mmCIF file of C-alpha atoms in Angstrom:
data_model
loop_
_atom_site.group_PDB
_atom_site.id
_atom_site.type_symbol
_atom_site.label_atom_id
_atom_site.label_comp_id
_atom_site.label_asym_id
_atom_site.label_seq_id
_atom_site.Cartn_x
_atom_site.Cartn_y
_atom_site.Cartn_z
ATOM 1 C CA UNK A 1 1.572 9.039 6.367
ATOM 2 C CA UNK A 2 -2.538 9.803 7.350
ATOM 3 C CA UNK A 3 -4.977 10.576 4.722
ATOM 4 C CA UNK A 4 -5.446 14.407 2.634
ATOM 5 C CA UNK A 5 -9.744 13.086 3.785
ATOM 6 C CA UNK A 6 -11.293 12.103 6.345
ATOM 7 C CA UNK A 7 -13.915 9.197 5.677
ATOM 8 C CA UNK A 8 -17.715 8.580 7.275
ATOM 9 C CA UNK A 9 -17.538 5.372 9.108
ATOM 10 C CA UNK A 10 -19.153 3.557 6.535
ATOM 11 C CA UNK A 11 -15.697 3.159 4.848
ATOM 12 C CA UNK A 12 -15.531 0.405 7.216
ATOM 13 C CA UNK A 13 -18.611 -1.804 5.602
ATOM 14 C CA UNK A 14 -17.129 -0.655 2.568
ATOM 15 C CA UNK A 15 -13.446 -1.785 2.079
ATOM 16 C CA UNK A 16 -15.265 -5.255 4.733
ATOM 17 C CA UNK A 17 -17.092 -5.855 1.449
ATOM 18 C CA UNK A 18 -14.617 -5.184 -1.217
ATOM 19 C CA UNK A 19 -11.654 -5.993 -0.567
ATOM 20 C CA UNK A 20 -10.239 -2.379 -0.663
ATOM 21 C CA UNK A 21 -11.363 1.854 0.113
ATOM 22 C CA UNK A 22 -10.379 1.678 -4.238
ATOM 23 C CA UNK A 23 -14.490 2.916 -5.797
ATOM 24 C CA UNK A 24 -15.509 4.462 -2.364
ATOM 25 C CA UNK A 25 -17.496 7.668 -3.347
ATOM 26 C CA UNK A 26 -19.048 8.405 -0.027
ATOM 27 C CA UNK A 27 -19.441 11.019 1.966
ATOM 28 C CA UNK A 28 -15.458 12.946 3.657
ATOM 29 C CA UNK A 29 -14.455 15.757 5.441
ATOM 30 C CA UNK A 30 -11.035 17.995 6.061
ATOM 31 C CA UNK A 31 -9.518 18.550 8.831
ATOM 32 C CA UNK A 32 -7.427 20.456 7.671
ATOM 33 C CA UNK A 33 -5.719 21.768 3.942
ATOM 34 C CA UNK A 34 -2.007 20.487 3.688
ATOM 35 C CA UNK A 35 -0.882 22.563 0.526
ATOM 36 C CA UNK A 36 2.602 21.219 -1.093
ATOM 37 C CA UNK A 37 5.004 23.272 -2.633
ATOM 38 C CA UNK A 38 7.575 21.015 -3.735
ATOM 39 C CA UNK A 39 11.118 21.679 -4.619
ATOM 40 C CA UNK A 40 11.423 23.493 -7.900
ATOM 41 C CA UNK A 41 13.982 21.478 -9.853
ATOM 42 C CA UNK A 42 15.420 24.139 -12.419
ATOM 43 C CA UNK A 43 19.581 22.481 -12.825
ATOM 44 C CA UNK A 44 20.343 25.276 -9.775
ATOM 45 C CA UNK A 45 20.291 23.656 -6.794
ATOM 46 C CA UNK A 46 20.603 27.599 -5.326
ATOM 47 C CA UNK A 47 17.935 28.754 -7.826
ATOM 48 C CA UNK A 48 15.622 25.977 -6.808
ATOM 49 C CA UNK A 49 15.865 26.781 -3.415
ATOM 50 C CA UNK A 50 15.517 30.147 -3.390
ATOM 51 C CA UNK A 51 12.426 29.816 -5.713
ATOM 52 C CA UNK A 52 10.691 27.683 -3.727
ATOM 53 C CA UNK A 53 10.914 29.889 -0.590
ATOM 54 C CA UNK A 54 9.568 32.580 -2.981
ATOM 55 C CA UNK A 55 6.545 30.057 -3.522
ATOM 56 C CA UNK A 56 5.766 29.915 -0.295
ATOM 57 C CA UNK A 57 6.302 34.174 0.107
ATOM 58 C CA UNK A 58 4.059 33.791 -2.497
ATOM 59 C CA UNK A 59 1.271 31.475 -0.990
ATOM 60 C CA UNK A 60 1.685 33.362 2.178
ATOM 61 C CA UNK A 61 0.968 36.752 1.123
ATOM 62 C CA UNK A 62 -2.385 35.556 -1.122
ATOM 63 C CA UNK A 63 -3.323 33.995 2.254
ATOM 64 C CA UNK A 64 -2.932 37.705 3.632
ATOM 65 C CA UNK A 65 -4.804 39.341 0.559
ATOM 66 C CA UNK A 66 -7.887 36.368 1.880
ATOM 67 C CA UNK A 67 -6.978 38.097 5.727
ATOM 68 C CA UNK A 68 -6.309 34.130 6.773
ATOM 69 C CA UNK A 69 -3.596 35.482 9.877
ATOM 70 C CA UNK A 70 -0.776 33.178 10.197
ATOM 71 C CA UNK A 71 -2.522 31.721 13.859
ATOM 72 C CA UNK A 72 -4.836 29.354 10.973
ATOM 73 C CA UNK A 73 -1.717 28.188 9.196
ATOM 74 C CA UNK A 74 1.372 26.136 10.210
ATOM 75 C CA UNK A 75 4.452 26.340 7.848
ATOM 76 C CA UNK A 76 6.299 22.336 7.481
ATOM 77 C CA UNK A 77 9.452 21.958 6.125
ATOM 78 C CA UNK A 78 8.373 18.304 4.286
ATOM 79 C CA UNK A 79 11.904 16.806 4.055
ATOM 80 C CA UNK A 80 12.273 17.908 0.537
ATOM 81 C CA UNK A 81 9.705 20.833 -0.181
ATOM 82 C CA UNK A 82 7.352 23.004 2.359
ATOM 83 C CA UNK A 83 4.043 21.654 3.082
ATOM 84 C CA UNK A 84 1.391 24.712 5.095
ATOM 85 C CA UNK A 85 -1.432 22.890 7.104
ATOM 86 C CA UNK A 86 -4.124 25.167 6.713
ATOM 87 C CA UNK A 87 -7.422 25.354 8.827
ATOM 88 C CA UNK A 88 -10.603 24.781 7.079
ATOM 89 C CA UNK A 89 -11.064 28.549 6.446
ATOM 90 C CA UNK A 90 -13.130 28.439 3.312
ATOM 91 C CA UNK A 91 -15.992 26.632 5.668
ATOM 92 C CA UNK A 92 -15.987 22.750 3.668
ATOM 93 C CA UNK A 93 -18.477 20.728 5.010
ATOM 94 C CA UNK A 94 -18.694 17.034 4.235
ATOM 95 C CA UNK A 95 -20.289 15.409 1.292
ATOM 96 C CA UNK A 96 -18.836 12.940 -1.267
ATOM 97 C CA UNK A 97 -17.052 15.539 -3.897
ATOM 98 C CA UNK A 98 -15.134 17.865 -1.450
ATOM 99 C CA UNK A 99 -12.228 16.676 -2.876
ATOM 100 C CA UNK A 100 -13.015 17.878 -5.898
ATOM 101 C CA UNK A 101 -14.329 21.464 -3.844
ATOM 102 C CA UNK A 102 -10.762 21.534 -2.700
ATOM 103 C CA UNK A 103 -9.150 21.202 -6.075
ATOM 104 C CA UNK A 104 -10.993 23.926 -7.477
ATOM 105 C CA UNK A 105 -10.196 26.172 -4.533
ATOM 106 C CA UNK A 106 -6.576 25.342 -3.877
ATOM 107 C CA UNK A 107 -5.935 25.274 -8.027
ATOM 108 C CA UNK A 108 -8.544 28.818 -8.445
ATOM 109 C CA UNK A 109 -5.965 30.476 -5.139
ATOM 110 C CA UNK A 110 -2.405 29.167 -5.475
ATOM 111 C CA UNK A 111 -2.277 27.117 -8.317
ATOM 112 C CA UNK A 112 0.411 28.477 -9.980
ATOM 113 C CA UNK A 113 2.822 27.652 -6.762
ATOM 114 C CA UNK A 114 1.581 23.991 -5.767
ATOM 115 C CA UNK A 115 1.410 20.718 -6.274
ATOM 116 C CA UNK A 116 -2.653 19.847 -6.948
ATOM 117 C CA UNK A 117 -2.301 16.835 -4.625
ATOM 118 C CA UNK A 118 -6.163 17.192 -3.666
ATOM 119 C CA UNK A 119 -7.968 13.516 -5.180
ATOM 120 C CA UNK A 120 -9.972 11.614 -2.580
ATOM 121 C CA UNK A 121 -7.119 8.906 -2.145
ATOM 122 C CA UNK A 122 -4.235 10.814 -1.505
ATOM 123 C CA UNK A 123 -2.142 10.188 1.587
ATOM 124 C CA UNK A 124 0.371 12.940 2.950
ATOM 125 C CA UNK A 125 3.050 12.850 4.964
ATOM 126 C CA UNK A 126 2.599 12.738 8.856
ATOM 127 C CA UNK A 127 4.303 15.381 10.672
ATOM 128 C CA UNK A 128 7.540 14.626 12.743
ATOM 129 C CA UNK A 129 8.200 11.873 9.897
ATOM 130 C CA UNK A 130 10.970 10.412 8.304
ATOM 131 C CA UNK A 131 11.666 11.089 4.444
ATOM 132 C CA UNK A 132 13.578 8.415 3.362
ATOM 133 C CA UNK A 133 14.359 10.319 0.330
ATOM 134 C CA UNK A 134 16.470 13.222 2.185
ATOM 135 C CA UNK A 135 17.046 11.319 5.887
ATOM 136 C CA UNK A 136 15.076 14.660 7.412
ATOM 137 C CA UNK A 137 12.013 14.559 9.154
ATOM 138 C CA UNK A 138 8.957 16.772 8.658
ATOM 139 C CA UNK A 139 8.965 19.275 10.630
ATOM 140 C CA UNK A 140 7.111 22.353 11.515
ATOM 141 C CA UNK A 141 8.550 25.919 11.425
ATOM 142 C CA UNK A 142 7.945 29.098 13.383
ATOM 143 C CA UNK A 143 6.281 31.647 10.193
ATOM 144 C CA UNK A 144 8.879 34.676 12.495
ATOM 145 C CA UNK A 145 11.899 31.649 11.260
ATOM 146 C CA UNK A 146 10.788 30.632 7.908
ATOM 147 C CA UNK A 147 11.472 34.639 6.919
ATOM 148 C CA UNK A 148 15.001 35.047 8.142
ATOM 149 C CA UNK A 149 16.271 33.594 4.713
ATOM 150 C CA UNK A 150 19.822 33.490 6.535
ATOM 151 C CA UNK A 151 19.157 31.055 9.007
ATOM 152 C CA UNK A 152 16.990 29.763 6.571
ATOM 153 C CA UNK A 153 18.205 27.924 4.098
ATOM 154 C CA UNK A 154 21.250 26.581 2.304
ATOM 155 C CA UNK A 155 21.386 23.536 0.004
ATOM 156 C CA UNK A 156 22.655 20.302 0.811
ATOM 157 C CA UNK A 157 21.986 18.407 -2.274
ATOM 158 C CA UNK A 158 20.600 18.944 -5.719
ATOM 159 C CA UNK A 159 16.225 19.055 -3.632
ATOM 160 C CA UNK A 160 17.681 18.715 -0.382
ATOM 161 C CA UNK A 161 17.596 21.545 2.141
ATOM 162 C CA UNK A 162 19.749 21.782 5.069
ATOM 163 C CA UNK A 163 17.264 24.240 7.110
ATOM 164 C CA UNK A 164 19.221 25.516 10.685
ATOM 165 C CA UNK A 165 16.889 24.897 13.191
ATOM 166 C CA UNK A 166 17.699 22.722 15.789
ATOM 167 C CA UNK A 167 14.585 20.982 15.399
ATOM 168 C CA UNK A 168 15.623 19.879 11.902
ATOM 169 C CA UNK A 169 19.619 18.595 12.861
ATOM 170 C CA UNK A 170 18.880 14.549 13.459
ATOM 171 C CA UNK A 171 21.284 11.484 14.340
ATOM 172 C CA UNK A 172 19.969 10.784 10.806
ATOM 173 C CA UNK A 173 20.330 13.345 8.574
ATOM 174 C CA UNK A 174 23.161 13.991 6.193
ATOM 175 C CA UNK A 175 26.363 14.903 6.639
#
């Protein structure tokens, strides 16, 4: 895992003094915005998977309308849902309110499709890390491959994707 936000170096002194980062209200920054699209749990695995993919497609459509190009983001399979790593195309600046600014912006632009995970202490799954719930890794999916639905998704268990990309095969993946 990694922090959603980057911290100013003064957090080191804060943690040393307080024994925790809880309550820190200093300057934070962001190097990328992680958009979290959770698996849609509606009781029907096939529909849930398609609804989840449709949420990603809807977000990409919204980004396209805002002239955000594919070179500004990367789509990741997170082990259950998807993450979109988006460059700081909004131009957020370091501040002690950046988490609120990001949350308000993401709610405005993508709120119908995403989990609002933008609080100052949020951790996010790191790329290529193992999702212990599914034994699948967080891996990038090439933009063009994401739109090849026939090879993109099959449902292994409710809420668990088996994506047919060579990057996703692992010796510990469910069989």
